């Protein structure tokens, strides 16, 4: 009587645990994505062109034609009022890049390869979002230089201005987790790019980014004032000293306490969408 031995099933490597290991793995993945961005410089260049166009077009096309309560139709005042919105729009539009990048990795099978390695499960996504934040920071630097050239100025001390940019980056980082979830939920990078942008336009335009909420119909006014995007825009304006004298700040709580509201909104978005994205990553590649 012969006994046929059953071949042993391959055992997938177990991910190493612990915060330190997870942090280390995330840095490795972040470095990998940064190197990839450097090897495709046109992605960074085209990412800079769009916000620069927005700055120039809004400053010189709409400047002087939009009434700012307390300041009227002054073009210089509108430029300073505008820049908080342009900065915030720029950091949130990084969502589309995160979506497309993760969808591309997934399509090429790289996500499955990463999953086969003994690394923290959330490191792939954390590294990607970290790299996107670095790219966004670079974009903000270039955009700030362009804004200075068209007449934007800050009227607060350096620490407050730095805090304003930190809040903008924090919001951008939070939104890249939404992009990560979208990238894992679609099949192609093209679909990810569309899915990462289509909902951003109403979010950014039904806000206080480009026009005061007082100029909107009553229903849209309430939506704009409680929009998480508006809270960060208002916080940036406050920290940059770009709120015009005499401008009536809306009574909504996020507008009265924009810095705190911005931090809370970003924390909630990260907590919710990071959890959903990591869960989707585990189930989609299992």
CSV table of C-alpha atoms in Angstrom, one decimal:
chain,number,residue,atom,x,y,z
A,1,UNK,CA,0.0,0.0,0.0
A,2,UNK,CA,1.5,3.3,-1.1
A,3,UNK,CA,0.8,6.5,0.7
A,4,UNK,CA,0.5,9.6,-1.5
A,5,UNK,CA,1.6,12.7,0.3
A,6,UNK,CA,-0.4,15.8,-0.2
A,7,UNK,CA,1.8,18.7,-1.4
A,8,UNK,CA,2.2,21.4,1.1
A,9,UNK,CA,0.3,24.6,0.4
A,10,UNK,CA,2.4,27.7,0.0
A,11,UNK,CA,2.4,29.9,3.0
A,12,UNK,CA,2.1,33.6,2.4
A,13,UNK,CA,4.6,35.7,4.3
A,14,UNK,CA,3.1,37.3,7.4
A,15,UNK,CA,3.3,41.0,7.7
A,16,UNK,CA,5.4,42.3,10.5
A,17,UNK,CA,3.5,44.2,13.1
A,18,UNK,CA,4.1,47.2,15.3
A,19,UNK,CA,3.9,50.9,14.7
A,20,UNK,CA,7.7,51.2,14.1
A,21,UNK,CA,7.7,48.6,11.4
A,22,UNK,CA,4.6,50.0,9.8
A,23,UNK,CA,6.2,53.4,9.8
A,24,UNK,CA,9.4,52.0,8.2
A,25,UNK,CA,7.5,50.1,5.5
A,26,UNK,CA,5.4,53.3,4.7
A,27,UNK,CA,8.6,55.3,4.3
A,28,UNK,CA,10.0,52.7,1.9
A,29,UNK,CA,6.9,52.8,-0.2
A,30,UNK,CA,6.8,56.6,-0.1
A,31,UNK,CA,10.4,56.7,-1.3
A,32,UNK,CA,9.5,54.3,-4.1
A,33,UNK,CA,6.7,56.6,-5.3
A,34,UNK,CA,8.8,59.7,-5.0
A,35,UNK,CA,11.5,58.1,-7.2
A,36,UNK,CA,8.8,57.1,-9.7
A,37,UNK,CA,7.6,60.7,-9.8
A,38,UNK,CA,11.1,62.0,-10.4
A,39,UNK,CA,11.4,59.6,-13.4
A,40,UNK,CA,8.2,61.0,-14.9
A,41,UNK,CA,8.7,64.7,-14.5
A,42,UNK,CA,6.0,65.6,-16.9
A,43,UNK,CA,3.4,64.5,-14.3
A,44,UNK,CA,4.8,67.1,-11.9
A,45,UNK,CA,5.0,69.8,-14.6
A,46,UNK,CA,1.5,69.3,-15.8
A,47,UNK,CA,0.3,69.3,-12.1
A,48,UNK,CA,1.8,72.8,-11.8
A,49,UNK,CA,0.3,74.2,-14.9
A,50,UNK,CA,-3.3,73.9,-13.9
A,51,UNK,CA,-3.2,75.8,-10.6
A,52,UNK,CA,-1.0,78.5,-12.2
A,53,UNK,CA,-3.7,79.0,-14.9
A,54,UNK,CA,-6.4,79.2,-12.2
A,55,UNK,CA,-4.4,81.9,-10.4
A,56,UNK,CA,-3.9,84.0,-13.5
A,57,UNK,CA,-7.4,83.6,-15.0
A,58,UNK,CA,-9.2,84.2,-11.7
A,59,UNK,CA,-7.0,87.2,-10.8
A,60,UNK,CA,-7.3,89.0,-14.1
A,61,UNK,CA,-10.6,87.8,-15.5
A,62,UNK,CA,-12.8,87.8,-12.4
A,63,UNK,CA,-10.8,90.3,-10.3
A,64,UNK,CA,-12.7,93.5,-10.1
A,65,UNK,CA,-16.0,91.9,-11.1
A,66,UNK,CA,-16.9,90.0,-7.9
A,67,UNK,CA,-18.3,92.0,-5.0
A,68,UNK,CA,-16.6,91.2,-1.7
A,69,UNK,CA,-18.8,92.4,1.2
A,70,UNK,CA,-17.0,95.2,3.0
A,71,UNK,CA,-14.5,95.7,0.2
A,72,UNK,CA,-16.6,96.1,-3.0
A,73,UNK,CA,-15.2,95.4,-6.4
A,74,UNK,CA,-11.5,96.1,-5.6
A,75,UNK,CA,-9.4,93.8,-7.8
A,76,UNK,CA,-6.4,93.8,-5.4
A,77,UNK,CA,-8.6,92.8,-2.4
A,78,UNK,CA,-10.2,90.0,-4.5
A,79,UNK,CA,-6.7,88.6,-5.4
A,80,UNK,CA,-5.9,88.2,-1.7
A,81,UNK,CA,-9.4,86.8,-1.0
A,82,UNK,CA,-9.0,84.4,-3.9
A,83,UNK,CA,-5.7,82.8,-3.0
A,84,UNK,CA,-6.9,80.8,0.0
A,85,UNK,CA,-9.4,79.1,-2.3
A,86,UNK,CA,-6.9,78.5,-5.1
A,87,UNK,CA,-4.4,76.9,-2.6
A,88,UNK,CA,-7.1,74.7,-1.1
A,89,UNK,CA,-8.4,73.7,-4.6
A,90,UNK,CA,-4.8,72.7,-5.6
A,91,UNK,CA,-4.2,70.5,-2.6
A,92,UNK,CA,-7.6,68.7,-3.0
A,93,UNK,CA,-7.1,68.1,-6.7
A,94,UNK,CA,-4.1,65.9,-5.8
A,95,UNK,CA,-6.9,63.3,-5.1
A,96,UNK,CA,-7.1,62.5,-8.8
A,97,UNK,CA,-3.3,61.8,-9.0
A,98,UNK,CA,-3.6,59.4,-6.0
A,99,UNK,CA,-6.6,57.7,-7.6
A,100,UNK,CA,-4.8,57.2,-10.9
A,101,UNK,CA,-1.5,56.1,-9.4
A,102,UNK,CA,-3.1,53.4,-7.2
A,103,UNK,CA,-5.4,52.2,-10.0
A,104,UNK,CA,-2.3,51.9,-12.3
A,105,UNK,CA,-0.4,49.9,-9.7
A,106,UNK,CA,-3.4,47.6,-9.3
A,107,UNK,CA,-3.9,47.1,-13.0
A,108,UNK,CA,-0.3,46.2,-13.5
A,109,UNK,CA,-0.4,43.7,-10.6
A,110,UNK,CA,2.0,45.6,-8.4
A,111,UNK,CA,-0.4,45.7,-5.6
A,112,UNK,CA,-0.6,41.9,-5.6
A,113,UNK,CA,3.2,41.8,-5.5
A,114,UNK,CA,3.4,44.2,-2.6
A,115,UNK,CA,0.8,42.1,-0.8
A,116,UNK,CA,3.1,39.0,-1.1
A,117,UNK,CA,5.8,40.8,0.8
A,118,UNK,CA,6.1,40.7,4.6
A,119,UNK,CA,5.1,44.3,5.2
A,120,UNK,CA,2.4,46.2,7.0
A,121,UNK,CA,-0.9,46.0,5.0
A,122,UNK,CA,-1.5,49.8,5.2
A,123,UNK,CA,2.1,50.7,4.1
A,124,UNK,CA,1.4,50.6,0.4
A,125,UNK,CA,-1.4,53.2,0.7
A,126,UNK,CA,0.3,55.3,3.4
A,127,UNK,CA,3.5,55.5,1.3
A,128,UNK,CA,1.5,56.6,-1.7
A,129,UNK,CA,-0.4,59.3,0.2
A,130,UNK,CA,2.9,60.5,1.7
A,131,UNK,CA,4.5,60.8,-1.7
A,132,UNK,CA,1.5,62.7,-3.0
A,133,UNK,CA,1.7,65.1,0.0
A,134,UNK,CA,5.4,65.9,-0.8
A,135,UNK,CA,4.4,66.6,-4.5
A,136,UNK,CA,1.6,68.8,-3.3
A,137,UNK,CA,4.0,70.7,-1.0
A,138,UNK,CA,6.2,71.4,-4.0
A,139,UNK,CA,3.2,72.6,-6.0
A,140,UNK,CA,2.2,75.0,-3.2
A,141,UNK,CA,5.6,76.5,-3.1
A,142,UNK,CA,5.6,77.3,-6.9
A,143,UNK,CA,2.0,78.5,-6.6
A,144,UNK,CA,2.8,80.8,-3.8
A,145,UNK,CA,5.6,82.4,-5.9
A,146,UNK,CA,3.2,82.9,-8.8
A,147,UNK,CA,0.6,84.4,-6.4
A,148,UNK,CA,3.2,86.9,-5.1
A,149,UNK,CA,3.9,87.9,-8.7
A,150,UNK,CA,0.3,88.7,-9.4
A,151,UNK,CA,-0.1,90.8,-6.2
A,152,UNK,CA,-1.0,88.4,-3.4
A,153,UNK,CA,0.4,89.4,0.0
A,154,UNK,CA,0.2,88.0,3.6
A,155,UNK,CA,-0.4,90.3,6.5
A,156,UNK,CA,0.4,88.0,9.5
A,157,UNK,CA,3.6,86.8,11.0
A,158,UNK,CA,5.7,83.9,9.6
A,159,UNK,CA,4.4,81.3,12.0
A,160,UNK,CA,0.8,82.0,11.2
A,161,UNK,CA,1.5,81.9,7.5
A,162,UNK,CA,3.3,78.6,8.0
A,163,UNK,CA,0.3,77.3,10.0
A,164,UNK,CA,-2.0,78.2,7.1
A,165,UNK,CA,0.1,76.2,4.6
A,166,UNK,CA,0.2,73.3,7.1
A,167,UNK,CA,-3.6,73.2,7.3
A,168,UNK,CA,-3.8,73.2,3.5
A,169,UNK,CA,-1.4,70.3,3.3
A,170,UNK,CA,-3.3,68.4,6.1
A,171,UNK,CA,-6.5,68.8,4.1
A,172,UNK,CA,-4.7,67.6,0.9
A,173,UNK,CA,-3.4,64.6,2.8
A,174,UNK,CA,-6.9,63.8,4.0
A,175,UNK,CA,-8.3,64.0,0.5
A,176,UNK,CA,-5.6,61.7,-0.9
A,177,UNK,CA,-7.2,58.9,1.2
A,178,UNK,CA,-10.4,59.5,-0.6
A,179,UNK,CA,-8.4,59.1,-3.8
A,180,UNK,CA,-6.8,55.9,-2.5
A,181,UNK,CA,-10.3,54.4,-2.0
A,182,UNK,CA,-11.4,55.5,-5.5
A,183,UNK,CA,-8.3,54.1,-7.0
A,184,UNK,CA,-8.9,50.7,-5.4
A,185,UNK,CA,-12.6,50.7,-6.4
A,186,UNK,CA,-12.2,51.1,-10.2
A,187,UNK,CA,-10.5,49.1,-12.9
A,188,UNK,CA,-8.5,51.6,-14.9
A,189,UNK,CA,-6.4,54.7,-14.3
A,190,UNK,CA,-8.7,56.6,-16.7
A,191,UNK,CA,-11.7,55.8,-14.6
A,192,UNK,CA,-9.8,56.7,-11.5
A,193,UNK,CA,-8.9,60.1,-12.8
A,194,UNK,CA,-12.5,60.8,-13.8
A,195,UNK,CA,-13.8,59.5,-10.5
A,196,UNK,CA,-11.2,61.5,-8.6
A,197,UNK,CA,-12.3,64.8,-10.2
A,198,UNK,CA,-16.0,64.7,-11.0
A,199,UNK,CA,-17.1,65.2,-7.3
A,200,UNK,CA,-14.4,67.8,-6.6
A,201,UNK,CA,-15.8,70.5,-8.8
A,202,UNK,CA,-19.1,70.9,-7.0
A,203,UNK,CA,-17.3,70.6,-3.7
A,204,UNK,CA,-14.9,73.4,-4.5
A,205,UNK,CA,-17.3,75.7,-6.3
A,206,UNK,CA,-20.1,75.4,-3.8
A,207,UNK,CA,-17.9,76.8,-1.2
A,208,UNK,CA,-16.4,80.1,-0.1
A,209,UNK,CA,-13.3,79.5,-2.2
A,210,UNK,CA,-14.0,81.9,-5.1
A,211,UNK,CA,-17.0,83.9,-4.0
A,212,UNK,CA,-18.4,84.9,-0.6
A,213,UNK,CA,-21.2,82.7,0.6
A,214,UNK,CA,-23.4,85.9,1.1
A,215,UNK,CA,-23.6,86.1,-2.7
A,216,UNK,CA,-25.2,82.6,-3.0
A,217,UNK,CA,-28.9,81.5,-2.7
A,218,UNK,CA,-29.9,80.6,0.8
A,219,UNK,CA,-29.7,76.8,0.4
A,220,UNK,CA,-26.3,76.9,-1.2
A,221,UNK,CA,-25.1,79.4,1.3
A,222,UNK,CA,-25.6,76.9,4.2
A,223,UNK,CA,-24.0,74.1,2.2
A,224,UNK,CA,-21.0,76.3,1.4
A,225,UNK,CA,-20.5,77.4,5.0
A,226,UNK,CA,-20.5,73.8,6.4
A,227,UNK,CA,-18.4,72.5,3.5
A,228,UNK,CA,-15.1,71.1,4.9
A,229,UNK,CA,-13.4,72.7,2.0
A,230,UNK,CA,-14.7,76.1,3.1
A,231,UNK,CA,-13.4,75.7,6.6
A,232,UNK,CA,-9.8,75.3,5.4
A,233,UNK,CA,-10.2,78.2,3.0
A,234,UNK,CA,-11.5,80.4,5.7
A,235,UNK,CA,-8.7,79.2,8.1
A,236,UNK,CA,-6.0,80.0,5.5
A,237,UNK,CA,-7.4,83.4,4.9
A,238,UNK,CA,-7.4,84.1,8.6
A,239,UNK,CA,-3.9,82.9,9.1
A,240,UNK,CA,-2.6,84.7,6.0
A,241,UNK,CA,-4.4,87.9,7.0
A,242,UNK,CA,-6.4,87.9,3.8
A,243,UNK,CA,-9.8,88.6,5.3
A,244,UNK,CA,-10.8,92.1,4.1
A,245,UNK,CA,-11.5,94.8,6.7
A,246,UNK,CA,-15.2,95.0,7.3
A,247,UNK,CA,-15.9,91.6,5.8
A,248,UNK,CA,-18.9,90.0,7.6
A,249,UNK,CA,-17.8,86.5,8.6
A,250,UNK,CA,-20.9,84.2,8.4
A,251,UNK,CA,-22.5,83.0,11.6
A,252,UNK,CA,-22.0,79.3,10.9
A,253,UNK,CA,-19.8,77.6,13.4
A,254,UNK,CA,-17.1,76.4,10.9
A,255,UNK,CA,-16.8,80.0,9.7
A,256,UNK,CA,-16.5,81.4,13.2
A,257,UNK,CA,-13.9,78.8,14.2
A,258,UNK,CA,-12.3,77.9,10.9
A,259,UNK,CA,-8.9,76.6,12.2
A,260,UNK,CA,-10.5,74.2,14.6
A,261,UNK,CA,-13.1,73.2,12.1
A,262,UNK,CA,-10.4,72.5,9.4
A,263,UNK,CA,-8.4,70.3,11.8
A,264,UNK,CA,-11.5,68.3,12.9
A,265,UNK,CA,-12.8,67.9,9.3
A,266,UNK,CA,-9.4,66.6,8.1
A,267,UNK,CA,-9.1,64.2,11.1
A,268,UNK,CA,-12.5,62.8,10.4
A,269,UNK,CA,-11.9,62.4,6.7
A,270,UNK,CA,-8.6,60.5,7.3
A,271,UNK,CA,-10.1,58.3,10.0
A,272,UNK,CA,-13.0,57.3,7.8
A,273,UNK,CA,-11.4,56.9,4.4
A,274,UNK,CA,-8.1,55.4,5.6
A,275,UNK,CA,-10.1,52.7,7.3
A,276,UNK,CA,-12.2,52.1,4.2
A,277,UNK,CA,-9.2,52.2,1.9
A,278,UNK,CA,-7.1,49.7,3.9
A,279,UNK,CA,-10.1,47.4,4.2
A,280,UNK,CA,-10.7,47.6,0.4
A,281,UNK,CA,-7.0,47.0,-0.2
A,282,UNK,CA,-7.1,43.8,1.9
A,283,UNK,CA,-10.3,42.5,0.3
A,284,UNK,CA,-9.6,43.5,-3.3
A,285,UNK,CA,-6.3,41.6,-3.4
A,286,UNK,CA,-7.1,38.7,-1.2
